[in-house]
Coordinates of C-alpha atoms in Angstrom, one line a residue:
X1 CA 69.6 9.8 -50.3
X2 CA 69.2 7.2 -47.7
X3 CA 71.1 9.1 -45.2
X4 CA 68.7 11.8 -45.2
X5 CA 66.0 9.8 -45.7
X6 CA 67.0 7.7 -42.4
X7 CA 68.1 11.3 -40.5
X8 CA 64.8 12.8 -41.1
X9 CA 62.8 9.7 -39.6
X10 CA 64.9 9.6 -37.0
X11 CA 64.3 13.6 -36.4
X12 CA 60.3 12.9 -36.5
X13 CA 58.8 12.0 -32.9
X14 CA 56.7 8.6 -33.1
X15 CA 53.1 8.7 -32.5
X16 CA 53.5 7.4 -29.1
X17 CA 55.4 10.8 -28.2
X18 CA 53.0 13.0 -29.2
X19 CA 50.2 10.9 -27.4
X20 CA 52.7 11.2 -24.8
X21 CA 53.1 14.6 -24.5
X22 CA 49.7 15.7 -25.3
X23 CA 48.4 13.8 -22.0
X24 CA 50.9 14.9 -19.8
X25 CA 51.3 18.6 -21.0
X26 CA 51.9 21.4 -18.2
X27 CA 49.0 22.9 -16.4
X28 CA 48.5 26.2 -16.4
X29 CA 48.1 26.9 -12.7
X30 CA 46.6 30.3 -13.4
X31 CA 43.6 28.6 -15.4
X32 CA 43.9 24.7 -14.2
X33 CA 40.4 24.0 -16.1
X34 CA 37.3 22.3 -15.4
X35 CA 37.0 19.7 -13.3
X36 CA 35.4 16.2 -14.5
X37 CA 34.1 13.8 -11.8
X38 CA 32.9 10.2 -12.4
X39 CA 29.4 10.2 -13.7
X40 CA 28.8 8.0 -10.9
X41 CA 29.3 10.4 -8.1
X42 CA 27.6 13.3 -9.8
X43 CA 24.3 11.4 -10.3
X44 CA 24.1 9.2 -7.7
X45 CA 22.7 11.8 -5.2
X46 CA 19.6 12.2 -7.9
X47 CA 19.2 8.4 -8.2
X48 CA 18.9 8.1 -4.3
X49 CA 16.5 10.9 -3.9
X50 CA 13.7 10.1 -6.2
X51 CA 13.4 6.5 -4.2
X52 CA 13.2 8.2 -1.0
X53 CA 10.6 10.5 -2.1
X54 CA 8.7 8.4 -3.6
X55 CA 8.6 5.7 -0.1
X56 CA 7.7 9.2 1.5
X57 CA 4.8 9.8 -0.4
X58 CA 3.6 6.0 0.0
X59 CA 3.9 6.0 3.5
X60 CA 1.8 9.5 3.5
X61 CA -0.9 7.9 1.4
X62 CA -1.3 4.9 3.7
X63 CA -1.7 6.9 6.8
X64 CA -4.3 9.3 4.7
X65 CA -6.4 6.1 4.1
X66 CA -6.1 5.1 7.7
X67 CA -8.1 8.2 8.8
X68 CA -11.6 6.9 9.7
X69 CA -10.6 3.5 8.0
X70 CA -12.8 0.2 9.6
X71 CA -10.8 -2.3 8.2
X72 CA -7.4 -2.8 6.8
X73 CA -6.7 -5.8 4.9
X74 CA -4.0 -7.6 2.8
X75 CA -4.8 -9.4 -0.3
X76 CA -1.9 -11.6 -2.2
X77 CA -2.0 -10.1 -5.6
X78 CA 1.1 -12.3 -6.9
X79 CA 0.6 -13.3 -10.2
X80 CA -1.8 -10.3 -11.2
X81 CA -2.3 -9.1 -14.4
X82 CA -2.2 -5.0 -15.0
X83 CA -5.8 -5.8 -16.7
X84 CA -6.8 -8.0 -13.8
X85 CA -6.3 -5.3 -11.3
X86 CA -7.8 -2.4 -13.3
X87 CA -10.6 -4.6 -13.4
X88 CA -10.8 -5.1 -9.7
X89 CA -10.5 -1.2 -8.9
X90 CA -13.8 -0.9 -11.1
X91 CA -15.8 -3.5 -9.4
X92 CA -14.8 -1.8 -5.8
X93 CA -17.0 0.3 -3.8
X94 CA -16.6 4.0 -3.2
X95 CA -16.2 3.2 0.7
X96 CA -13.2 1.2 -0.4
X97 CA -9.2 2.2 -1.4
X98 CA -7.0 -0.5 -2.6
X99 CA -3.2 0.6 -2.6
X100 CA -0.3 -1.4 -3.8
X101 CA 3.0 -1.1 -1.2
X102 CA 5.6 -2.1 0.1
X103 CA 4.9 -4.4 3.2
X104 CA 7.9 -2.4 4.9
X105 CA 6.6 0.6 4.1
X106 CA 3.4 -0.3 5.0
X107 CA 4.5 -1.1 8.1
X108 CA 6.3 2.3 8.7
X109 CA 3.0 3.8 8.8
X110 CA 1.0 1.2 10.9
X111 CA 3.7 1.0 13.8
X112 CA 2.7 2.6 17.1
X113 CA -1.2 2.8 15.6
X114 CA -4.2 0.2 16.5
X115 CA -3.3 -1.3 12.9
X116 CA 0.0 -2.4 13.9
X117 CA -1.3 -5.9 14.4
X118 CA -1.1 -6.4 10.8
X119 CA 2.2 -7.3 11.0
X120 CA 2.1 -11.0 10.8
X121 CA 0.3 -11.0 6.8
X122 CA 3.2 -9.1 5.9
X123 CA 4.8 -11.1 3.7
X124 CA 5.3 -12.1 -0.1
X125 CA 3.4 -9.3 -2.4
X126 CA 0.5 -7.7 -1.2
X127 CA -2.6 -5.4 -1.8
X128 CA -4.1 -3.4 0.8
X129 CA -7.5 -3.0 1.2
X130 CA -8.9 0.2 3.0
X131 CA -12.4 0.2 4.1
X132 CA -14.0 3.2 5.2
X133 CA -17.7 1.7 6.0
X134 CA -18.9 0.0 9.0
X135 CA -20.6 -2.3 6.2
X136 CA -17.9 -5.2 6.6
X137 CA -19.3 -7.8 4.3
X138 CA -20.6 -5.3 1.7
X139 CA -17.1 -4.2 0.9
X140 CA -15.3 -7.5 1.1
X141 CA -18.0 -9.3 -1.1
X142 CA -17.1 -7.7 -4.5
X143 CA -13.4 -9.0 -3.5
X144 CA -14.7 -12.3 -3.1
X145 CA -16.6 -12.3 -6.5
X146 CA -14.1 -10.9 -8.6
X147 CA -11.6 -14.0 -6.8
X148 CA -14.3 -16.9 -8.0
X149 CA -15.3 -15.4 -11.2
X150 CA -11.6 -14.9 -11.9
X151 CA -10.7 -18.0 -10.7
X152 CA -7.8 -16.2 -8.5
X153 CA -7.7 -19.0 -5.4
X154 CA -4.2 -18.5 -4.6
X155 CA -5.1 -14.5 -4.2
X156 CA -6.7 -15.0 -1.0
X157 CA -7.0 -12.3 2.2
X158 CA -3.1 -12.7 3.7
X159 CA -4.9 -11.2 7.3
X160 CA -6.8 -8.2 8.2
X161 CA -7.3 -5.8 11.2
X162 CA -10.6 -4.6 12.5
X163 CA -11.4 -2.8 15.9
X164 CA -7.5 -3.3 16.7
X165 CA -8.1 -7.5 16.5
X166 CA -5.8 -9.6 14.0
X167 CA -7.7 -11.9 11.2
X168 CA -6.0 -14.5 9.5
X169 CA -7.4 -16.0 6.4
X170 CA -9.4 -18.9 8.6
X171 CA -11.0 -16.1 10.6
X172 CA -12.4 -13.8 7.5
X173 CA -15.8 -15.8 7.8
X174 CA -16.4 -13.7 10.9
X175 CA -15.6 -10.7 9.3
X176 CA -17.7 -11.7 6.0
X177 CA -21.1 -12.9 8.2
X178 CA -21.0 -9.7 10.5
X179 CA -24.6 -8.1 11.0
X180 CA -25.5 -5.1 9.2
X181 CA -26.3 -2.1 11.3
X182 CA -30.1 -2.7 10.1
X183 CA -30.1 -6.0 11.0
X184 CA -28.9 -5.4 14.5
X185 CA -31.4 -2.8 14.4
X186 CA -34.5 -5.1 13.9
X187 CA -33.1 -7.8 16.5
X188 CA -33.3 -5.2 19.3
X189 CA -36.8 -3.6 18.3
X190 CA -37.5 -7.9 17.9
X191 CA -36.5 -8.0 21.6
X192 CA -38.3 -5.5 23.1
X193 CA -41.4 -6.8 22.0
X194 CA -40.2 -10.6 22.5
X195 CA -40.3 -12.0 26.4
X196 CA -37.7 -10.3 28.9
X197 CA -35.1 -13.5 28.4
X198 CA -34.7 -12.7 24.7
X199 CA -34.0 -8.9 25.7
X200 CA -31.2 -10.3 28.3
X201 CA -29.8 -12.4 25.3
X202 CA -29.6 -9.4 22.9
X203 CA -28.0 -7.0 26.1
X204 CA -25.3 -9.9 26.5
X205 CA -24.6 -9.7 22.7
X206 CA -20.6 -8.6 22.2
X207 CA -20.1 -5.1 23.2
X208 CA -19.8 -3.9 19.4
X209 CA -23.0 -5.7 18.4
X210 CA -24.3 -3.6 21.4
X211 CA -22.7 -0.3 20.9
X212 CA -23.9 -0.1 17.3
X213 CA -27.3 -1.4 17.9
X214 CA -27.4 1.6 20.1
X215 CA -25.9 4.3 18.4
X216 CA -28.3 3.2 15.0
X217 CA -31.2 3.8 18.0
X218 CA -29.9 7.3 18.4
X219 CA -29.6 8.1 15.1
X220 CA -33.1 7.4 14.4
X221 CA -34.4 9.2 16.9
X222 CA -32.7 12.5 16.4
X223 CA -34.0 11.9 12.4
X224 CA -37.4 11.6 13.8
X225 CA -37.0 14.5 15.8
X226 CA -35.9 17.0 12.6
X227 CA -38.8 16.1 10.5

């Protein structure tokens, strides 16, 4: 009995050799089978497409908002809450966009355009601010609220562009103390009924305190004209 018993395990192939000679059976080179590849190389086509689409689009959107955009600025929204900026898209005019982009990509749609001076506030995270009023200060100041009622000091202006001209952050005063179009208005009617030196100061004014003084003048008088 322990003859046979020893000759038939010695007959039976071990586990190994049928793992053996399951893997390495003969193809049939009629009907090889499907192919498998690495999930990595059949998906990572998809994976790179979607990101490339998607910087498309932004850079699509940012040249959009640049159509008869006044102002282009950068705000440093590092450390911003999801709430906090939903909250800051409701207190924002109409005559305002705020997008959140890449600086590169950003970029990618500025270069070769008046508003490629932004360049040097690109840095760190930012928020772009389009503003599509001649009303500077109007549509900086609910920025500037929302920052002190917030208490958000560190989320300052990173620069701006207006009129192809570079602002850093010590220069937004100018921007934020600009005259209204009305106000420039009622300094040249003021003038022309002042003494001929005040007229000469308001003519030597700068050239887009002039031009808009001017074109508000126009404007009035063609309204007067349709009524």
């Amino acid at each position: 009995m322990e003859a046979t018993a020893s000759a038939l395990s010695f007959a039976l192939p071990s586990p190994k050799s049928q793992t053996f000679q399951i893997l390495n059976r003969p193809i049939n080179p009629f009907n090889p089978g499907p192919t498998f590849k690495p999930l990595r190389h059949r998906f990572s086509s998809i994976t790179a497409a979607i990101p490339r689409t998607k910087k498309e689009e932004t850079v699509d959107s940012v040249r959009k908002q640049l159509e008869n955009c006044y102002l282009l600025a950068g705000i440093n929204y590092k450390g911003f809450t999801v709430k906090q900026f939903q909250e800051l898209r409701k207190t924002l005019p109409e005559t305002t966009t705020l997008i959140v982009a890449k600086n590169t990509l950003v970029y990618k749609a500025v270069e070769g355009t008046e508003w490629e001076t932004l360049k040097p506030c690109m840095k760190g995270m930012n928020v772009w601010l389009f503003v599509h009023t001649e009303e500077i200060p109007k549509a900086i100041k609910p920025y500037r609220d929302f920052q002190k009622e917030k208490k958000l000091d560190e989320n300052d202006f990173t620069g701006a562009v207006f009129e192809g001209k570079f602002y850093g952050p010590n220069e937004f005063k100018k921007l934020e103390t600009l005259p209204t179009r009305a106000e420039i208005y009622a300094n040249l009617l003021g003038s022309l009924k002042s003494p001929a030196s005040a007229l000469v100061s308001t003519l030597q004014a700068p050239a887009r305190e002039l031009v808009m003084t001017l074109k508000a003048h126009v404007k009035n008088l063609e309204e007067q004209a349709a009524q």
